[in-house]
Amino acid sequence: MSAIDYQAFAKAWQAGWNSHDLDRILAHYSDDIVFHSRKAQALMGDGKIRGKEALRAYWAKALEGQPDLIFTVEDVFEGHEMMVITYKNHRGVLAAETLYFGADGLVTQAAACHREG
């Protein structure tokens, strides 16, 4: 596995989300991504999204409902082949995403946690 520049990843991740460009956002994720989120449960009926195309469908629906969505990275925690990004959305709600990377540097598993707000 090549070394990941976690700070650069977080900046690119934020820029992708703030562009609302699904191709740009999804470029960070493997085809077999598994994504865990209570918000996915509420919006899609399943809190575990499997595969990039299913993730695209979820995020397309989520972005459609929040056209003013903006993320601001608050902090980055670096681990072994994984990281945690904490960020606030356009409403000031704090969230965290834990991202696990494969040997190719793409995210293979991710989990999002949000404060109520």
PDB file of N, CA and C in Angstrom, residues 7-114:
ATOM      1  N   GLN A   7      -4.053  14.589   4.882  1.00  0.00           N
ATOM      2  CA  GLN A   7      -4.463  15.994   4.826  1.00  0.00           C
ATOM      3  C   GLN A   7      -4.905  16.373   3.409  1.00  0.00           C
ATOM      4  N   ALA A   8      -4.156  15.924   2.414  1.00  0.00           N
ATOM      5  CA  ALA A   8      -4.519  16.195   1.022  1.00  0.00           C
ATOM      6  C   ALA A   8      -5.833  15.492   0.672  1.00  0.00           C
ATOM      7  N   PHE A   9      -5.991  14.259   1.167  1.00  0.00           N
ATOM      8  CA  PHE A   9      -7.233  13.536   0.919  1.00  0.00           C
ATOM      9  C   PHE A   9      -8.420  14.317   1.482  1.00  0.00           C
ATOM     10  N   ALA A  10      -8.303  14.802   2.720  1.00  0.00           N
ATOM     11  CA  ALA A  10      -9.400  15.535   3.357  1.00  0.00           C
ATOM     12  C   ALA A  10      -9.750  16.790   2.567  1.00  0.00           C
ATOM     13  N   LYS A  11      -8.748  17.492   2.049  1.00  0.00           N
ATOM     14  CA  LYS A  11      -9.015  18.690   1.243  1.00  0.00           C
ATOM     15  C   LYS A  11      -9.737  18.324  -0.047  1.00  0.00           C
ATOM     16  N   ALA A  12      -9.297  17.254  -0.705  1.00  0.00           N
ATOM     17  CA  ALA A  12      -9.940  16.812  -1.947  1.00  0.00           C
ATOM     18  C   ALA A  12     -11.358  16.300  -1.662  1.00  0.00           C
ATOM     19  N   TRP A  13     -11.542  15.604  -0.551  1.00  0.00           N
ATOM     20  CA  TRP A  13     -12.849  15.092  -0.145  1.00  0.00           C
ATOM     21  C   TRP A  13     -13.821  16.254   0.063  1.00  0.00           C
ATOM     22  N   GLN A  14     -13.382  17.278   0.802  1.00  0.00           N
ATOM     23  CA  GLN A  14     -14.217  18.461   1.043  1.00  0.00           C
ATOM     24  C   GLN A  14     -14.546  19.156  -0.269  1.00  0.00           C
ATOM     25  N   ALA A  15     -13.553  19.367  -1.120  1.00  0.00           N
ATOM     26  CA  ALA A  15     -13.782  20.045  -2.400  1.00  0.00           C
ATOM     27  C   ALA A  15     -14.756  19.260  -3.271  1.00  0.00           C
ATOM     28  N   GLY A  16     -14.629  17.938  -3.270  1.00  0.00           N
ATOM     29  CA  GLY A  16     -15.552  17.113  -4.039  1.00  0.00           C
ATOM     30  C   GLY A  16     -16.982  17.281  -3.559  1.00  0.00           C
ATOM     31  N   TRP A  17     -17.174  17.175  -2.261  1.00  0.00           N
ATOM     32  CA  TRP A  17     -18.523  17.341  -1.722  1.00  0.00           C
ATOM     33  C   TRP A  17     -19.079  18.728  -2.011  1.00  0.00           C
ATOM     34  N   ASN A  18     -18.264  19.746  -1.852  1.00  0.00           N
ATOM     35  CA  ASN A  18     -18.754  21.105  -2.047  1.00  0.00           C
ATOM     36  C   ASN A  18     -19.035  21.413  -3.509  1.00  0.00           C
ATOM     37  N   SER A  19     -18.488  20.618  -4.420  1.00  0.00           N
ATOM     38  CA  SER A  19     -18.779  20.779  -5.849  1.00  0.00           C
ATOM     39  C   SER A  19     -20.112  20.128  -6.223  1.00  0.00           C
ATOM     40  N   HIS A  20     -20.588  19.212  -5.396  1.00  0.00           N
ATOM     41  CA  HIS A  20     -21.803  18.418  -5.656  1.00  0.00           C
ATOM     42  C   HIS A  20     -21.670  17.562  -6.913  1.00  0.00           C
ATOM     43  N   ASP A  21     -20.457  17.327  -7.362  1.00  0.00           N
ATOM     44  CA  ASP A  21     -20.180  16.511  -8.547  1.00  0.00           C
ATOM     45  C   ASP A  21     -19.996  15.065  -8.091  1.00  0.00           C
ATOM     46  N   LEU A  22     -20.982  14.218  -8.376  1.00  0.00           N
ATOM     47  CA  LEU A  22     -20.943  12.842  -7.879  1.00  0.00           C
ATOM     48  C   LEU A  22     -19.738  12.062  -8.389  1.00  0.00           C
ATOM     49  N   ASP A  23     -19.324  12.291  -9.618  1.00  0.00           N
ATOM     50  CA  ASP A  23     -18.136  11.598 -10.133  1.00  0.00           C
ATOM     51  C   ASP A  23     -16.898  11.990  -9.336  1.00  0.00           C
ATOM     52  N   ARG A  24     -16.798  13.256  -9.029  1.00  0.00           N
ATOM     53  CA  ARG A  24     -15.662  13.749  -8.240  1.00  0.00           C
ATOM     54  C   ARG A  24     -15.688  13.183  -6.822  1.00  0.00           C
ATOM     55  N   ILE A  25     -16.856  13.133  -6.216  1.00  0.00           N
ATOM     56  CA  ILE A  25     -16.995  12.584  -4.870  1.00  0.00           C
ATOM     57  C   ILE A  25     -16.653  11.099  -4.871  1.00  0.00           C
ATOM     58  N   LEU A  26     -17.242  10.360  -5.797  1.00  0.00           N
ATOM     59  CA  LEU A  26     -17.098   8.908  -5.833  1.00  0.00           C
ATOM     60  C   LEU A  26     -15.729   8.440  -6.305  1.00  0.00           C
ATOM     61  N   ALA A  27     -14.922   9.328  -6.862  1.00  0.00           N
ATOM     62  CA  ALA A  27     -13.580   8.958  -7.326  1.00  0.00           C
ATOM     63  C   ALA A  27     -12.705   8.440  -6.184  1.00  0.00           C
ATOM     64  N   HIS A  28     -13.054   8.762  -4.956  1.00  0.00           N
ATOM     65  CA  HIS A  28     -12.277   8.341  -3.792  1.00  0.00           C
ATOM     66  C   HIS A  28     -12.619   6.924  -3.318  1.00  0.00           C
ATOM     67  N   TYR A  29     -13.659   6.320  -3.880  1.00  0.00           N
ATOM     68  CA  TYR A  29     -14.218   5.086  -3.336  1.00  0.00           C
ATOM     69  C   TYR A  29     -14.052   3.915  -4.301  1.00  0.00           C
ATOM     70  N   SER A  30     -13.823   2.732  -3.745  1.00  0.00           N
ATOM     71  CA  SER A  30     -13.691   1.518  -4.554  1.00  0.00           C
ATOM     72  C   SER A  30     -15.068   1.085  -5.061  1.00  0.00           C
ATOM     73  N   ASP A  31     -15.067   0.257  -6.101  1.00  0.00           N
ATOM     74  CA  ASP A  31     -16.325  -0.237  -6.663  1.00  0.00           C
ATOM     75  C   ASP A  31     -17.118  -1.048  -5.646  1.00  0.00           C
ATOM     76  N   ASP A  32     -16.425  -1.706  -4.724  1.00  0.00           N
ATOM     77  CA  ASP A  32     -17.105  -2.563  -3.745  1.00  0.00           C
ATOM     78  C   ASP A  32     -17.215  -1.903  -2.364  1.00  0.00           C
ATOM     79  N   ILE A  33     -17.257  -0.582  -2.332  1.00  0.00           N
ATOM     80  CA  ILE A  33     -17.379   0.181  -1.099  1.00  0.00           C
ATOM     81  C   ILE A  33     -18.578  -0.311  -0.268  1.00  0.00           C
ATOM     82  N   VAL A  34     -18.393  -0.330   1.043  1.00  0.00           N
ATOM     83  CA  VAL A  34     -19.494  -0.558   1.980  1.00  0.00           C
ATOM     84  C   VAL A  34     -19.556   0.678   2.854  1.00  0.00           C
ATOM     85  N   PHE A  35     -20.715   1.333   2.854  1.00  0.00           N
ATOM     86  CA  PHE A  35     -20.897   2.597   3.551  1.00  0.00           C
ATOM     87  C   PHE A  35     -22.015   2.440   4.583  1.00  0.00           C
ATOM     88  N   HIS A  36     -21.737   2.827   5.839  1.00  0.00           N
ATOM     89  CA  HIS A  36     -22.684   2.708   6.941  1.00  0.00           C
ATOM     90  C   HIS A  36     -23.151   4.106   7.365  1.00  0.00           C
ATOM     91  N   SER A  37     -24.473   4.279   7.500  1.00  0.00           N
ATOM     92  CA  SER A  37     -24.978   5.580   7.920  1.00  0.00           C
ATOM     93  C   SER A  37     -26.436   5.476   8.361  1.00  0.00           C
ATOM     94  N   ARG A  38     -26.763   6.100   9.487  1.00  0.00           N
ATOM     95  CA  ARG A  38     -28.169   6.193   9.901  1.00  0.00           C
ATOM     96  C   ARG A  38     -28.966   7.044   8.927  1.00  0.00           C
ATOM     97  N   LYS A  39     -28.312   8.041   8.335  1.00  0.00           N
ATOM     98  CA  LYS A  39     -29.009   8.881   7.353  1.00  0.00           C
ATOM     99  C   LYS A  39     -29.372   8.059   6.118  1.00  0.00           C
ATOM    100  N   ALA A  40     -28.524   7.120   5.736  1.00  0.00           N
ATOM    101  CA  ALA A  40     -28.855   6.226   4.622  1.00  0.00           C
ATOM    102  C   ALA A  40     -30.053   5.360   5.002  1.00  0.00           C
ATOM    103  N   GLN A  41     -30.077   4.906   6.245  1.00  0.00           N
ATOM    104  CA  GLN A  41     -31.207   4.113   6.722  1.00  0.00           C
ATOM    105  C   GLN A  41     -32.500   4.901   6.557  1.00  0.00           C
ATOM    106  N   ALA A  42     -32.476   6.157   6.962  1.00  0.00           N
ATOM    107  CA  ALA A  42     -33.673   6.992   6.892  1.00  0.00           C
ATOM    108  C   ALA A  42     -34.089   7.285   5.448  1.00  0.00           C
ATOM    109  N   LEU A  43     -33.127   7.504   4.578  1.00  0.00           N
ATOM    110  CA  LEU A  43     -33.427   7.925   3.203  1.00  0.00           C
ATOM    111  C   LEU A  43     -33.643   6.755   2.250  1.00  0.00           C
ATOM    112  N   MET A  44     -32.900   5.657   2.462  1.00  0.00           N
ATOM    113  CA  MET A  44     -32.918   4.552   1.506  1.00  0.00           C
ATOM    114  C   MET A  44     -33.525   3.262   2.072  1.00  0.00           C
ATOM    115  N   GLY A  45     -33.787   3.243   3.382  1.00  0.00           N
ATOM    116  CA  GLY A  45     -34.352   2.057   3.988  1.00  0.00           C
ATOM    117  C   GLY A  45     -33.329   1.021   4.420  1.00  0.00           C
ATOM    118  N   ASP A  46     -32.051   1.328   4.232  1.00  0.00           N
ATOM    119  CA  ASP A  46     -30.973   0.421   4.640  1.00  0.00           C
ATOM    120  C   ASP A  46     -29.803   1.264   5.102  1.00  0.00           C
ATOM    121  N   GLY A  47     -29.284   0.990   6.268  1.00  0.00           N
ATOM    122  CA  GLY A  47     -28.161   1.746   6.814  1.00  0.00           C
ATOM    123  C   GLY A  47     -26.816   1.283   6.317  1.00  0.00           C
ATOM    124  N   LYS A  48     -26.805   0.262   5.476  1.00  0.00           N
ATOM    125  CA  LYS A  48     -25.558  -0.238   4.901  1.00  0.00           C
ATOM    126  C   LYS A  48     -25.713  -0.228   3.378  1.00  0.00           C
ATOM    127  N   ILE A  49     -24.960   0.647   2.737  1.00  0.00           N
ATOM    128  CA  ILE A  49     -24.993   0.778   1.284  1.00  0.00           C
ATOM    129  C   ILE A  49     -23.811  -0.005   0.728  1.00  0.00           C
ATOM    130  N   ARG A  50     -24.078  -0.889  -0.225  1.00  0.00           N
ATOM    131  CA  ARG A  50     -23.034  -1.756  -0.781  1.00  0.00           C
ATOM    132  C   ARG A  50     -22.832  -1.454  -2.263  1.00  0.00           C
ATOM    133  N   GLY A  51     -21.604  -1.102  -2.618  1.00  0.00           N
ATOM    134  CA  GLY A  51     -21.242  -0.861  -4.009  1.00  0.00           C
ATOM    135  C   GLY A  51     -21.334   0.601  -4.407  1.00  0.00           C
ATOM    136  N   LYS A  52     -20.471   0.968  -5.338  1.00  0.00           N
ATOM    137  CA  LYS A  52     -20.362   2.366  -5.754  1.00  0.00           C
ATOM    138  C   LYS A  52     -21.648   2.877  -6.415  1.00  0.00           C
ATOM    139  N   GLU A  53     -22.309   2.048  -7.218  1.00  0.00           N
ATOM    140  CA  GLU A  53     -23.524   2.522  -7.882  1.00  0.00           C
ATOM    141  C   GLU A  53     -24.664   2.732  -6.885  1.00  0.00           C
ATOM    142  N   ALA A  54     -24.770   1.887  -5.881  1.00  0.00           N
ATOM    143  CA  ALA A  54     -25.774   2.086  -4.834  1.00  0.00           C
ATOM    144  C   ALA A  54     -25.445   3.342  -4.022  1.00  0.00           C
ATOM    145  N   LEU A  55     -24.156   3.565  -3.786  1.00  0.00           N
ATOM    146  CA  LEU A  55     -23.737   4.769  -3.068  1.00  0.00           C
ATOM    147  C   LEU A  55     -24.041   6.013  -3.892  1.00  0.00           C
ATOM    148  N   ARG A  56     -23.830   5.927  -5.205  1.00  0.00           N
ATOM    149  CA  ARG A  56     -24.173   7.040  -6.102  1.00  0.00           C
ATOM    150  C   ARG A  56     -25.668   7.367  -5.985  1.00  0.00           C
ATOM    151  N   ALA A  57     -26.508   6.350  -5.999  1.00  0.00           N
ATOM    152  CA  ALA A  57     -27.954   6.570  -5.908  1.00  0.00           C
ATOM    153  C   ALA A  57     -28.327   7.234  -4.587  1.00  0.00           C
ATOM    154  N   TYR A  58     -27.718   6.776  -3.494  1.00  0.00           N
ATOM    155  CA  TYR A  58     -27.990   7.368  -2.186  1.00  0.00           C
ATOM    156  C   TYR A  58     -27.560   8.825  -2.152  1.00  0.00           C
ATOM    157  N   TRP A  59     -26.314   9.081  -2.559  1.00  0.00           N
ATOM    158  CA  TRP A  59     -25.826  10.456  -2.477  1.00  0.00           C
ATOM    159  C   TRP A  59     -26.532  11.379  -3.458  1.00  0.00           C
ATOM    160  N   ALA A  60     -26.958  10.880  -4.602  1.00  0.00           N
ATOM    161  CA  ALA A  60     -27.729  11.708  -5.539  1.00  0.00           C
ATOM    162  C   ALA A  60     -29.037  12.146  -4.888  1.00  0.00           C
ATOM    163  N   LYS A  61     -29.695  11.209  -4.229  1.00  0.00           N
ATOM    164  CA  LYS A  61     -30.950  11.526  -3.542  1.00  0.00           C
ATOM    165  C   LYS A  61     -30.713  12.501  -2.392  1.00  0.00           C
ATOM    166  N   ALA A  62     -29.639  12.290  -1.649  1.00  0.00           N
ATOM    167  CA  ALA A  62     -29.322  13.174  -0.513  1.00  0.00           C
ATOM    168  C   ALA A  62     -29.004  14.592  -0.994  1.00  0.00           C
ATOM    169  N   LEU A  63     -28.219  14.702  -2.057  1.00  0.00           N
ATOM    170  CA  LEU A  63     -27.865  16.028  -2.579  1.00  0.00           C
ATOM    171  C   LEU A  63     -29.072  16.740  -3.180  1.00  0.00           C
ATOM    172  N   GLU A  64     -29.951  15.980  -3.795  1.00  0.00           N
ATOM    173  CA  GLU A  64     -31.169  16.563  -4.363  1.00  0.00           C
ATOM    174  C   GLU A  64     -32.001  17.247  -3.277  1.00  0.00           C
ATOM    175  N   GLY A  65     -32.021  16.659  -2.104  1.00  0.00           N
ATOM    176  CA  GLY A  65     -32.780  17.218  -0.986  1.00  0.00           C
ATOM    177  C   GLY A  65     -32.073  18.325  -0.232  1.00  0.00           C
ATOM    178  N   GLN A  66     -30.778  18.531  -0.529  1.00  0.00           N
ATOM    179  CA  GLN A  66     -29.986  19.562   0.157  1.00  0.00           C
ATOM    180  C   GLN A  66     -29.113  20.308  -0.860  1.00  0.00           C
ATOM    181  N   PRO A  67     -29.702  21.089  -1.725  1.00  0.00           N
ATOM    182  CA  PRO A  67     -28.911  21.752  -2.772  1.00  0.00           C
ATOM    183  C   PRO A  67     -27.905  22.772  -2.239  1.00  0.00           C
ATOM    184  N   ASP A  68     -28.058  23.192  -0.987  1.00  0.00           N
ATOM    185  CA  ASP A  68     -27.135  24.165  -0.401  1.00  0.00           C
ATOM    186  C   ASP A  68     -26.083  23.508   0.495  1.00  0.00           C
ATOM    187  N   LEU A  69     -25.958  22.178   0.421  1.00  0.00           N
ATOM    188  CA  LEU A  69     -25.021  21.439   1.267  1.00  0.00           C
ATOM    189  C   LEU A  69     -23.578  21.894   1.051  1.00  0.00           C
ATOM    190  N   ILE A  70     -22.910  22.191   2.136  1.00  0.00           N
ATOM    191  CA  ILE A  70     -21.486  22.540   2.139  1.00  0.00           C
ATOM    192  C   ILE A  70     -20.866  21.864   3.354  1.00  0.00           C
ATOM    193  N   PHE A  71     -19.683  21.261   3.169  1.00  0.00           N
ATOM    194  CA  PHE A  71     -18.941  20.661   4.268  1.00  0.00           C
ATOM    195  C   PHE A  71     -17.687  21.483   4.542  1.00  0.00           C
ATOM    196  N   THR A  72     -17.348  21.633   5.811  1.00  0.00           N
ATOM    197  CA  THR A  72     -16.111  22.275   6.225  1.00  0.00           C
ATOM    198  C   THR A  72     -15.382  21.309   7.152  1.00  0.00           C
ATOM    199  N   VAL A  73     -14.221  20.830   6.716  1.00  0.00           N
ATOM    200  CA  VAL A  73     -13.441  19.901   7.531  1.00  0.00           C
ATOM    201  C   VAL A  73     -12.962  20.629   8.779  1.00  0.00           C
ATOM    202  N   GLU A  74     -13.208  20.009   9.920  1.00  0.00           N
ATOM    203  CA  GLU A  74     -12.791  20.554  11.207  1.00  0.00           C
ATOM    204  C   GLU A  74     -11.465  19.947  11.661  1.00  0.00           C
ATOM    205  N   ASP A  75     -11.309  18.623  11.462  1.00  0.00           N
ATOM    206  CA  ASP A  75     -10.103  17.946  11.923  1.00  0.00           C
ATOM    207  C   ASP A  75      -9.923  16.650  11.153  1.00  0.00           C
ATOM    208  N   VAL A  76      -8.689  16.159  11.149  1.00  0.00           N
ATOM    209  CA  VAL A  76      -8.331  14.918  10.481  1.00  0.00           C
ATOM    210  C   VAL A  76      -7.521  14.078  11.467  1.00  0.00           C
ATOM    211  N   PHE A  77      -7.958  12.848  11.666  1.00  0.00           N
ATOM    212  CA  PHE A  77      -7.253  11.908  12.526  1.00  0.00           C
ATOM    213  C   PHE A  77      -6.702  10.801  11.632  1.00  0.00           C
ATOM    214  N   GLU A  78      -5.396  10.580  11.726  1.00  0.00           N
ATOM    215  CA  GLU A  78      -4.717   9.620  10.863  1.00  0.00           C
ATOM    216  C   GLU A  78      -4.483   8.313  11.597  1.00  0.00           C
ATOM    217  N   GLY A  79      -4.752   7.209  10.919  1.00  0.00           N
ATOM    218  CA  GLY A  79      -4.532   5.888  11.480  1.00  0.00           C
ATOM    219  C   GLY A  79      -3.795   5.017  10.485  1.00  0.00           C
ATOM    220  N   HIS A  80      -3.741   3.731  10.777  1.00  0.00           N
ATOM    221  CA  HIS A  80      -3.101   2.776   9.880  1.00  0.00           C
ATOM    222  C   HIS A  80      -4.100   2.355   8.807  1.00  0.00           C
ATOM    223  N   GLU A  81      -3.861   2.793   7.589  1.00  0.00           N
ATOM    224  CA  GLU A  81      -4.727   2.504   6.442  1.00  0.00           C
ATOM    225  C   GLU A  81      -6.161   2.974   6.675  1.00  0.00           C
ATOM    226  N   MET A  82      -6.319   3.992   7.518  1.00  0.00           N
ATOM    227  CA  MET A  82      -7.641   4.556   7.790  1.00  0.00           C
ATOM    228  C   MET A  82      -7.502   5.949   8.368  1.00  0.00           C
ATOM    229  N   MET A  83      -8.609   6.680   8.319  1.00  0.00           N
ATOM    230  CA  MET A  83      -8.630   8.033   8.865  1.00  0.00           C
ATOM    231  C   MET A  83     -10.039   8.359   9.335  1.00  0.00           C
ATOM    232  N   VAL A  84     -10.124   9.411  10.150  1.00  0.00           N
ATOM    233  CA  VAL A  84     -11.407   9.966  10.558  1.00  0.00           C
ATOM    234  C   VAL A  84     -11.378  11.444  10.197  1.00  0.00           C
ATOM    235  N   ILE A  85     -12.412  11.877   9.504  1.00  0.00           N
ATOM    236  CA  ILE A  85     -12.581  13.290   9.168  1.00  0.00           C
ATOM    237  C   ILE A  85     -13.757  13.801   9.990  1.00  0.00           C
ATOM    238  N   THR A  86     -13.552  14.863  10.750  1.00  0.00           N
ATOM    239  CA  THR A  86     -14.674  15.533  11.397  1.00  0.00           C
ATOM    240  C   THR A  86     -14.954  16.798  10.602  1.00  0.00           C
ATOM    241  N   TYR A  87     -16.233  17.101  10.470  1.00  0.00           N
ATOM    242  CA  TYR A  87     -16.618  18.238   9.641  1.00  0.00           C
ATOM    243  C   TYR A  87     -17.967  18.777  10.086  1.00  0.00           C
ATOM    244  N   LYS A  88     -18.255  19.994   9.667  1.00  0.00           N
ATOM    245  CA  LYS A  88     -19.566  20.597   9.898  1.00  0.00           C
ATOM    246  C   LYS A  88     -20.235  20.800   8.544  1.00  0.00           C
ATOM    247  N   ASN A  89     -21.557  20.679   8.569  1.00  0.00           N
ATOM    248  CA  ASN A  89     -22.290  20.952   7.343  1.00  0.00           C
ATOM    249  C   ASN A  89     -22.756  22.409   7.325  1.00  0.00           C
ATOM    250  N   HIS A  90     -23.510  22.759   6.324  1.00  0.00           N
ATOM    251  CA  HIS A  90     -23.967  24.138   6.135  1.00  0.00           C
ATOM    252  C   HIS A  90     -24.893  24.620   7.248  1.00  0.00           C
ATOM    253  N   ARG A  91     -25.408  23.709   8.054  1.00  0.00           N
ATOM    254  CA  ARG A  91     -26.259  24.077   9.190  1.00  0.00           C
ATOM    255  C   ARG A  91     -25.511  24.062  10.507  1.00  0.00           C
ATOM    256  N   GLY A  92     -24.195  23.823  10.454  1.00  0.00           N
ATOM    257  CA  GLY A  92     -23.379  23.798  11.660  1.00  0.00           C
ATOM    258  C   GLY A  92     -23.430  22.486  12.412  1.00  0.00           C
ATOM    259  N   VAL A  93     -23.993  21.431  11.813  1.00  0.00           N
ATOM    260  CA  VAL A  93     -24.078  20.125  12.464  1.00  0.00           C
ATOM    261  C   VAL A  93     -22.744  19.400  12.321  1.00  0.00           C
ATOM    262  N   LEU A  94     -22.204  18.946  13.438  1.00  0.00           N
ATOM    263  CA  LEU A  94     -20.927  18.243  13.455  1.00  0.00           C
ATOM    264  C   LEU A  94     -21.131  16.780  13.070  1.00  0.00           C
ATOM    265  N   ALA A  95     -20.218  16.270  12.266  1.00  0.00           N
ATOM    266  CA  ALA A  95     -20.266  14.878  11.829  1.00  0.00           C
ATOM    267  C   ALA A  95     -18.843  14.334  11.765  1.00  0.00           C
ATOM    268  N   ALA A  96     -18.749  13.010  11.678  1.00  0.00           N
ATOM    269  CA  ALA A  96     -17.453  12.354  11.525  1.00  0.00           C
ATOM    270  C   ALA A  96     -17.610  11.198  10.543  1.00  0.00           C
ATOM    271  N   GLU A  97     -16.597  11.010   9.717  1.00  0.00           N
ATOM    272  CA  GLU A  97     -16.571   9.857   8.828  1.00  0.00           C
ATOM    273  C   GLU A  97     -15.269   9.107   9.058  1.00  0.00           C
ATOM    274  N   THR A  98     -15.412   7.806   9.221  1.00  0.00           N
ATOM    275  CA  THR A  98     -14.267   6.915   9.331  1.00  0.00           C
ATOM    276  C   THR A  98     -14.112   6.223   7.992  1.00  0.00           C
ATOM    277  N   LEU A  99     -12.914   6.301   7.433  1.00  0.00           N
ATOM    278  CA  LEU A  99     -12.640   5.795   6.091  1.00  0.00           C
ATOM    279  C   LEU A  99     -11.498   4.795   6.137  1.00  0.00           C
ATOM    280  N   TYR A 100     -11.719   3.606   5.583  1.00  0.00           N
ATOM    281  CA  TYR A 100     -10.701   2.553   5.508  1.00  0.00           C
ATOM    282  C   TYR A 100     -10.255   2.424   4.057  1.00  0.00           C
ATOM    283  N   PHE A 101      -8.945   2.339   3.855  1.00  0.00           N
ATOM    284  CA  PHE A 101      -8.371   2.345   2.512  1.00  0.00           C
ATOM    285  C   PHE A 101      -7.850   0.975   2.112  1.00  0.00           C
ATOM    286  N   GLY A 102      -8.014   0.655   0.827  1.00  0.00           N
ATOM    287  CA  GLY A 102      -7.430  -0.546   0.258  1.00  0.00           C
ATOM    288  C   GLY A 102      -6.027  -0.261  -0.239  1.00  0.00           C
ATOM    289  N   ALA A 103      -5.374  -1.291  -0.757  1.00  0.00           N
ATOM    290  CA  ALA A 103      -3.999  -1.174  -1.242  1.00  0.00           C
ATOM    291  C   ALA A 103      -3.869  -0.167  -2.386  1.00  0.00           C
ATOM    292  N   ASP A 104      -4.956   0.066  -3.112  1.00  0.00           N
ATOM    293  CA  ASP A 104      -4.933   1.011  -4.236  1.00  0.00           C
ATOM    294  C   ASP A 104      -5.170   2.450  -3.804  1.00  0.00           C
ATOM    295  N   GLY A 105      -5.360   2.677  -2.500  1.00  0.00           N
ATOM    296  CA  GLY A 105      -5.578   4.027  -1.986  1.00  0.00           C
ATOM    297  C   GLY A 105      -7.023   4.484  -2.046  1.00  0.00           C
ATOM    298  N   LEU A 106      -7.929   3.607  -2.482  1.00  0.00           N
ATOM    299  CA  LEU A 106      -9.346   3.952  -2.519  1.00  0.00           C
ATOM    300  C   LEU A 106     -10.034   3.484  -1.243  1.00  0.00           C
ATOM    301  N   VAL A 107     -11.102   4.165  -0.887  1.00  0.00           N
ATOM    302  CA  VAL A 107     -11.858   3.828   0.314  1.00  0.00           C
ATOM    303  C   VAL A 107     -12.683   2.576   0.050  1.00  0.00           C
ATOM    304  N   THR A 108     -12.502   1.571   0.897  1.00  0.00           N
ATOM    305  CA  THR A 108     -13.222   0.307   0.761  1.00  0.00           C
ATOM    306  C   THR A 108     -14.380   0.183   1.745  1.00  0.00           C
ATOM    307  N   GLN A 109     -14.289   0.911   2.845  1.00  0.00           N
ATOM    308  CA  GLN A 109     -15.346   0.901   3.845  1.00  0.00           C
ATOM    309  C   GLN A 109     -15.380   2.270   4.527  1.00  0.00           C
ATOM    310  N   ALA A 110     -16.584   2.739   4.798  1.00  0.00           N
ATOM    311  CA  ALA A 110     -16.724   4.043   5.429  1.00  0.00           C
ATOM    312  C   ALA A 110     -17.950   4.032   6.337  1.00  0.00           C
ATOM    313  N   ALA A 111     -17.904   4.851   7.352  1.00  0.00           N
ATOM    314  CA  ALA A 111     -19.037   4.998   8.268  1.00  0.00           C
ATOM    315  C   ALA A 111     -19.181   6.462   8.640  1.00  0.00           C
ATOM    316  N   ALA A 112     -20.412   6.946   8.553  1.00  0.00           N
ATOM    317  CA  ALA A 112     -20.708   8.336   8.885  1.00  0.00           C
ATOM    318  C   ALA A 112     -21.534   8.389  10.160  1.00  0.00           C
ATOM    319  N   CYS A 113     -21.153   9.301  11.053  1.00  0.00           N
ATOM    320  CA  CYS A 113     -21.888   9.552  12.288  1.00  0.00           C
ATOM    321  C   CYS A 113     -22.181  11.039  12.358  1.00  0.00           C
ATOM    322  N   HIS A 114     -23.410  11.378  12.761  1.00  0.00           N
ATOM    323  CA  HIS A 114     -23.832  12.772  12.799  1.00  0.00           C
ATOM    324  C   HIS A 114     -24.420  13.101  14.158  1.00  0.00           C
TER     325      HIS A 114
END
